[in-house]
Tab-separated table of C-alpha atoms in Angstrom:
chain	number	residue	atom	x	y	z
V	1	UNK	CA	-12.924	22.591	-17.193
V	2	UNK	CA	-9.650	24.110	-16.150
V	3	UNK	CA	-6.207	22.177	-17.814
V	4	UNK	CA	-5.257	21.087	-14.631
V	5	UNK	CA	-8.531	19.335	-13.919
V	6	UNK	CA	-8.480	17.622	-17.035
V	7	UNK	CA	-5.003	16.385	-16.833
V	8	UNK	CA	-5.941	14.718	-13.298
V	9	UNK	CA	-9.075	13.426	-14.745
V	10	UNK	CA	-7.329	11.733	-17.685
V	11	UNK	CA	-4.667	10.360	-15.742
V	12	UNK	CA	-7.290	8.977	-13.185
V	13	UNK	CA	-8.958	7.187	-16.090
V	14	UNK	CA	-5.966	5.690	-17.778
V	15	UNK	CA	-4.663	4.441	-14.437
V	16	UNK	CA	-8.031	2.754	-13.448
V	17	UNK	CA	-8.389	1.064	-16.563
V	18	UNK	CA	-4.335	-0.048	-16.543
V	19	UNK	CA	-5.157	-1.333	-12.949
V	20	UNK	CA	-8.301	-2.908	-13.349
V	21	UNK	CA	-7.425	-4.785	-16.688
V	22	UNK	CA	-4.091	-6.036	-14.815
V	23	UNK	CA	-6.516	-7.125	-11.814
V	24	UNK	CA	-9.012	-8.982	-14.532
V	25	UNK	CA	-6.293	-10.625	-16.241
V	26	UNK	CA	-4.209	-11.773	-12.906
V	27	UNK	CA	-1.117	-13.598	-13.894
V	28	UNK	CA	1.991	-12.038	-15.292
V	29	UNK	CA	0.323	-8.467	-16.072
V	30	UNK	CA	-0.831	-8.063	-12.292
V	31	UNK	CA	2.444	-9.036	-11.330
V	32	UNK	CA	3.991	-6.563	-13.522
V	33	UNK	CA	1.610	-3.589	-11.989
V	34	UNK	CA	2.793	-4.966	-8.418
V	35	UNK	CA	6.495	-4.970	-9.449
V	36	UNK	CA	6.420	-1.540	-11.000
V	37	UNK	CA	4.502	-0.131	-7.862
V	38	UNK	CA	7.143	-1.461	-5.487
V	39	UNK	CA	10.215	0.349	-7.736
V	40	UNK	CA	8.368	3.187	-8.287
V	41	UNK	CA	7.546	3.515	-4.478
V	42	UNK	CA	11.314	2.813	-3.663
V	43	UNK	CA	12.169	5.987	-6.301
V	44	UNK	CA	10.156	8.274	-4.205
V	45	UNK	CA	11.228	7.066	-0.994
V	46	UNK	CA	14.749	7.354	-1.560
V	47	UNK	CA	14.419	11.084	-3.447
V	48	UNK	CA	12.115	11.932	-0.221
V	49	UNK	CA	14.421	11.088	2.513
V	50	UNK	CA	17.470	12.309	0.075
V	51	UNK	CA	19.292	8.430	0.672
V	52	UNK	CA	21.122	9.249	-2.713
V	53	UNK	CA	22.805	12.193	-1.091
V	54	UNK	CA	23.497	11.041	2.293
V	55	UNK	CA	24.120	7.321	1.522
V	56	UNK	CA	24.727	6.624	-1.998
V	57	UNK	CA	26.376	3.262	-1.252
V	58	UNK	CA	23.480	2.172	0.931
V	59	UNK	CA	20.894	3.542	-1.710
V	60	UNK	CA	22.569	1.178	-4.544
V	61	UNK	CA	22.021	-1.693	-2.408
V	62	UNK	CA	18.420	-0.702	-1.590
V	63	UNK	CA	17.805	-0.516	-5.421
V	64	UNK	CA	19.568	-3.898	-5.627
V	65	UNK	CA	16.956	-5.381	-3.346
V	66	UNK	CA	13.806	-3.837	-4.397
V	67	UNK	CA	14.651	-4.562	-7.849
V	68	UNK	CA	15.293	-8.057	-7.070
V	69	UNK	CA	12.295	-8.630	-4.949
V	70	UNK	CA	10.318	-7.119	-7.996
V	71	UNK	CA	12.074	-9.355	-10.418
V	72	UNK	CA	11.218	-12.294	-8.267
V	73	UNK	CA	7.572	-11.440	-7.845
V	74	UNK	CA	7.298	-11.123	-11.637
V	75	UNK	CA	8.954	-14.438	-12.181
V	76	UNK	CA	6.172	-15.778	-9.947
V	77	UNK	CA	8.637	-17.281	-7.234
V	78	UNK	CA	6.653	-17.041	-4.117
V	79	UNK	CA	9.127	-18.799	-1.764
V	80	UNK	CA	11.993	-16.639	-2.198
V	81	UNK	CA	10.462	-12.817	-2.091
V	82	UNK	CA	9.942	-12.870	1.866
V	83	UNK	CA	13.680	-14.291	2.622
V	84	UNK	CA	14.873	-12.366	-0.370
V	85	UNK	CA	13.444	-9.010	1.344
V	86	UNK	CA	14.209	-10.055	4.897
V	87	UNK	CA	17.634	-10.878	4.279
V	88	UNK	CA	17.973	-7.265	2.569
V	89	UNK	CA	16.368	-5.416	5.446
V	90	UNK	CA	18.383	-6.951	7.723
V	91	UNK	CA	21.953	-6.073	5.980
V	92	UNK	CA	20.545	-2.693	5.769
V	93	UNK	CA	19.902	-2.412	9.405
V	94	UNK	CA	23.512	-3.771	9.733
V	95	UNK	CA	24.589	-1.180	7.654
V	96	UNK	CA	23.140	1.525	9.475
V	97	UNK	CA	24.180	-0.025	13.199
V	98	UNK	CA	27.843	-0.051	11.855
V	99	UNK	CA	28.291	3.108	9.691
V	100	UNK	CA	25.987	5.357	11.258
V	101	UNK	CA	23.838	5.729	8.215
V	102	UNK	CA	20.120	6.675	8.032
V	103	UNK	CA	17.006	4.511	9.274
V	104	UNK	CA	15.309	5.334	6.251
V	105	UNK	CA	17.251	2.915	4.293
V	106	UNK	CA	15.985	-0.200	5.506
V	107	UNK	CA	12.599	1.128	6.284
V	108	UNK	CA	12.714	1.943	2.836
V	109	UNK	CA	13.502	-1.481	1.286
V	110	UNK	CA	10.814	-2.734	3.565
V	111	UNK	CA	7.954	-0.469	2.426
V	112	UNK	CA	8.797	-0.685	-0.968
V	113	UNK	CA	9.206	-4.414	-1.390
V	114	UNK	CA	6.821	-5.835	0.746
V	115	UNK	CA	4.220	-3.343	-1.378
V	116	UNK	CA	5.072	-5.562	-4.534
V	117	UNK	CA	4.809	-8.727	-2.577
V	118	UNK	CA	1.768	-7.930	-0.654
V	119	UNK	CA	-0.154	-7.083	-3.720
V	120	UNK	CA	0.666	-9.645	-5.774
V	121	UNK	CA	-0.274	-12.306	-2.774
V	122	UNK	CA	-3.468	-10.851	-2.336
V	123	UNK	CA	-4.500	-11.150	-6.359
V	124	UNK	CA	-2.652	-14.804	-6.779
V	125	UNK	CA	-3.670	-16.620	-9.548
V	126	UNK	CA	-7.214	-17.311	-9.470
V	127	UNK	CA	-10.693	-16.276	-9.107
V	128	UNK	CA	-11.023	-16.182	-5.166
V	129	UNK	CA	-7.869	-13.943	-5.660
V	130	UNK	CA	-9.572	-11.406	-8.280
V	131	UNK	CA	-12.326	-11.158	-5.738
V	132	UNK	CA	-10.278	-10.480	-2.994
V	133	UNK	CA	-8.378	-7.676	-4.838
V	134	UNK	CA	-11.731	-6.087	-6.018
V	135	UNK	CA	-12.498	-6.223	-2.032
V	136	UNK	CA	-9.602	-4.360	-1.095
V	137	UNK	CA	-10.238	-1.632	-3.908
V	138	UNK	CA	-13.740	-1.569	-2.515
V	139	UNK	CA	-12.403	-0.957	0.995
V	140	UNK	CA	-9.916	1.414	0.310
V	141	UNK	CA	-11.860	3.568	-2.208
V	142	UNK	CA	-14.939	4.100	-0.102
V	143	UNK	CA	-12.651	4.950	2.501
V	144	UNK	CA	-10.688	7.480	0.906
V	145	UNK	CA	-13.981	8.954	-0.494
V	146	UNK	CA	-16.260	8.711	2.117
V	147	UNK	CA	-14.131	10.173	4.569
V	148	UNK	CA	-13.210	13.222	2.389
V	149	UNK	CA	-16.981	14.070	1.856
V	150	UNK	CA	-18.313	13.238	5.364
V	151	UNK	CA	-14.959	15.214	7.103
V	152	UNK	CA	-15.619	18.118	4.768
V	153	UNK	CA	-19.439	18.055	5.486
V	154	UNK	CA	-19.305	17.252	9.542
V	155	UNK	CA	-15.865	18.958	10.199
V	156	UNK	CA	-15.445	18.341	13.894
V	157	UNK	CA	-11.963	17.363	15.915
V	158	UNK	CA	-8.800	16.750	14.085
V	159	UNK	CA	-7.667	13.309	13.483
V	160	UNK	CA	-3.928	14.197	13.686
V	161	UNK	CA	-3.334	17.631	13.275
V	162	UNK	CA	0.248	17.630	13.405
V	163	UNK	CA	0.646	15.078	10.835
V	164	UNK	CA	-2.420	15.761	8.439
V	165	UNK	CA	-4.296	18.840	9.310
V	166	UNK	CA	-7.219	18.113	7.068
V	167	UNK	CA	-8.170	15.041	8.399
V	168	UNK	CA	-11.192	14.558	10.946
V	169	UNK	CA	-12.444	12.264	13.325
V	170	UNK	CA	-15.842	12.185	11.300
V	171	UNK	CA	-14.303	11.594	8.245
V	172	UNK	CA	-12.337	8.565	9.664
V	173	UNK	CA	-15.187	6.890	11.295
V	174	UNK	CA	-17.520	7.888	8.044
V	175	UNK	CA	-14.669	6.331	5.637
V	176	UNK	CA	-14.544	2.959	8.201
V	177	UNK	CA	-18.456	2.732	8.011
V	178	UNK	CA	-18.703	3.138	4.331
V	179	UNK	CA	-15.899	0.665	3.929
V	180	UNK	CA	-17.375	-1.739	5.761
V	181	UNK	CA	-20.735	-1.235	4.100
V	182	UNK	CA	-19.016	-1.328	0.538
V	183	UNK	CA	-16.981	-4.992	1.785
V	184	UNK	CA	-19.996	-6.294	2.789
V	185	UNK	CA	-22.356	-5.806	-0.164
V	186	UNK	CA	-19.084	-7.325	-2.613
V	187	UNK	CA	-19.058	-10.070	-0.385
V	188	UNK	CA	-22.530	-10.604	-0.373
V	189	UNK	CA	-22.754	-10.434	-4.020
V	190	UNK	CA	-19.935	-12.906	-4.510
V	191	UNK	CA	-21.172	-15.458	-1.707
V	192	UNK	CA	-24.702	-14.268	-1.431
V	193	UNK	CA	-24.407	-14.611	1.874
V	194	UNK	CA	-23.501	-11.846	4.757
V	195	UNK	CA	-20.228	-12.574	6.619
V	196	UNK	CA	-19.522	-10.993	10.161
V	197	UNK	CA	-15.744	-12.129	9.706
V	198	UNK	CA	-15.551	-10.062	6.218
V	199	UNK	CA	-17.384	-7.068	7.689
V	200	UNK	CA	-14.603	-7.431	10.291
V	201	UNK	CA	-12.202	-7.718	8.061
V	202	UNK	CA	-13.376	-4.691	5.894
V	203	UNK	CA	-13.103	-2.462	8.931
V	204	UNK	CA	-9.504	-3.711	10.144
V	205	UNK	CA	-8.410	-2.821	6.263
V	206	UNK	CA	-9.909	0.434	6.328
V	207	UNK	CA	-8.145	1.493	9.647
V	208	UNK	CA	-4.820	0.125	8.113
V	209	UNK	CA	-5.471	2.208	4.676
V	210	UNK	CA	-5.884	5.740	7.013
V	211	UNK	CA	-2.964	4.867	8.870
V	212	UNK	CA	-1.018	4.528	5.602
V	213	UNK	CA	-2.178	7.896	4.693
V	214	UNK	CA	-1.082	9.069	8.124
V	215	UNK	CA	2.343	7.347	7.524
V	216	UNK	CA	2.767	9.098	4.257
V	217	UNK	CA	1.844	12.304	5.347
V	218	UNK	CA	3.957	12.052	8.459
V	219	UNK	CA	6.980	11.251	6.182
V	220	UNK	CA	6.397	14.065	3.990
V	221	UNK	CA	5.743	16.651	6.341
V	222	UNK	CA	9.557	15.590	8.055
V	223	UNK	CA	11.006	16.241	4.642
V	224	UNK	CA	8.801	19.401	3.872
V	225	UNK	CA	7.317	18.046	0.769
V	226	UNK	CA	3.926	18.326	-0.666
V	227	UNK	CA	3.989	15.392	-3.111
V	228	UNK	CA	5.988	12.167	-3.643
V	229	UNK	CA	6.944	13.009	-7.042
V	230	UNK	CA	5.394	14.328	-9.928
V	231	UNK	CA	5.545	11.008	-12.069
V	232	UNK	CA	1.650	11.046	-12.572
V	233	UNK	CA	-0.111	13.933	-14.201
V	234	UNK	CA	-2.472	15.952	-11.978
V	235	UNK	CA	-1.906	13.735	-9.221
V	236	UNK	CA	1.544	13.756	-7.865
V	237	UNK	CA	3.340	10.524	-7.133
V	238	UNK	CA	2.963	6.633	-6.815
V	239	UNK	CA	2.956	6.960	-3.178
V	240	UNK	CA	0.335	9.636	-2.735
V	241	UNK	CA	-2.104	7.195	-4.730
V	242	UNK	CA	-1.390	4.061	-3.106
V	243	UNK	CA	-0.485	4.839	0.432
V	244	UNK	CA	-3.608	3.385	2.003
V	245	UNK	CA	-3.845	0.765	-0.769
V	246	UNK	CA	-0.172	-0.605	-0.043
V	247	UNK	CA	-1.017	-0.296	4.135
V	248	UNK	CA	-4.418	-2.525	3.691
V	249	UNK	CA	-2.400	-4.935	1.333
V	250	UNK	CA	0.231	-5.305	4.307
V	251	UNK	CA	-2.338	-5.696	6.926
V	252	UNK	CA	-4.075	-8.344	5.273
V	253	UNK	CA	-0.884	-10.147	4.026
V	254	UNK	CA	0.969	-10.133	7.387
V	255	UNK	CA	-2.337	-11.272	9.429
V	256	UNK	CA	-2.623	-14.043	6.801
V	257	UNK	CA	1.299	-15.157	7.514
V	258	UNK	CA	0.290	-15.071	11.292
V	259	UNK	CA	-2.695	-17.343	10.665
V	260	UNK	CA	-0.771	-19.631	8.863
V	261	UNK	CA	1.730	-19.564	11.334
V	262	UNK	CA	-0.587	-19.952	14.332
V	263	UNK	CA	-2.748	-22.710	12.503
V	264	UNK	CA	0.125	-24.203	10.518
V	265	UNK	CA	-1.886	-23.957	8.023
V	266	UNK	CA	1.198	-22.705	5.555
V	267	UNK	CA	-0.461	-23.113	2.378
V	268	UNK	CA	-3.549	-20.860	2.949
V	269	UNK	CA	-3.915	-17.953	0.605
V	270	UNK	CA	-4.683	-14.227	1.675
V	271	UNK	CA	-7.785	-14.350	-0.453
V	272	UNK	CA	-9.026	-17.454	1.333
V	273	UNK	CA	-8.184	-15.728	4.855
V	274	UNK	CA	-10.042	-12.310	3.934
V	275	UNK	CA	-13.298	-14.265	3.254
V	276	UNK	CA	-12.957	-16.701	5.870
V	277	UNK	CA	-12.998	-19.688	3.886
């Protein structure tokens, strides 16, 4: 085994242990993981897009908002997270319009801040939140793994050749089917019943995770970057590892908000929505 492969394997094992342990514990440990992810995502985003060079003051403001959102989530104040993020994004948009700065600033604040909020909201504080997070992991990881192997085996037409030349339609479809199977299997074990709603949600989240993967590839291609950073030995950056996960979390979180607004069930949790409870 080469030194690089050993490094990749060791990093993967350590990350898996930390994330799964925090997921199991919930509460402050998991909120801390969500907060760290958001802060590191903004660090990588601002580095890739060179915000420090093109808009130093705007980037400093972006850091302020992302850190405040992370601290707010860490403290468990769910009511203020979205207003704080929304105010920060709108203010950053005004910076861009009035001072003709980079639109990568408000989009970076939104991407990083919503990553923290959505991930923390799905896990929540109860047992159903644990099941929901494991459901997300099952869907996203099965999508990533099976899309890679099925795509390499079957090949065929490219999914988005200008953005990510290696991805194929066969891999995308195979990854989505495997995600539906994995998500439905986990739901069946937990609730002793097969749910068409949960299978449908697995499909939606799988597609969202693949869009997230393509989105990050698009950003890196725009700026001629191979990896989002070198924070994870042998694996590149945090965005490289969580791009699919955060987009799946975005989809779950925003669909829950839309459903709550439509039905006036403002206290509905993301976990309850995912499982149709």
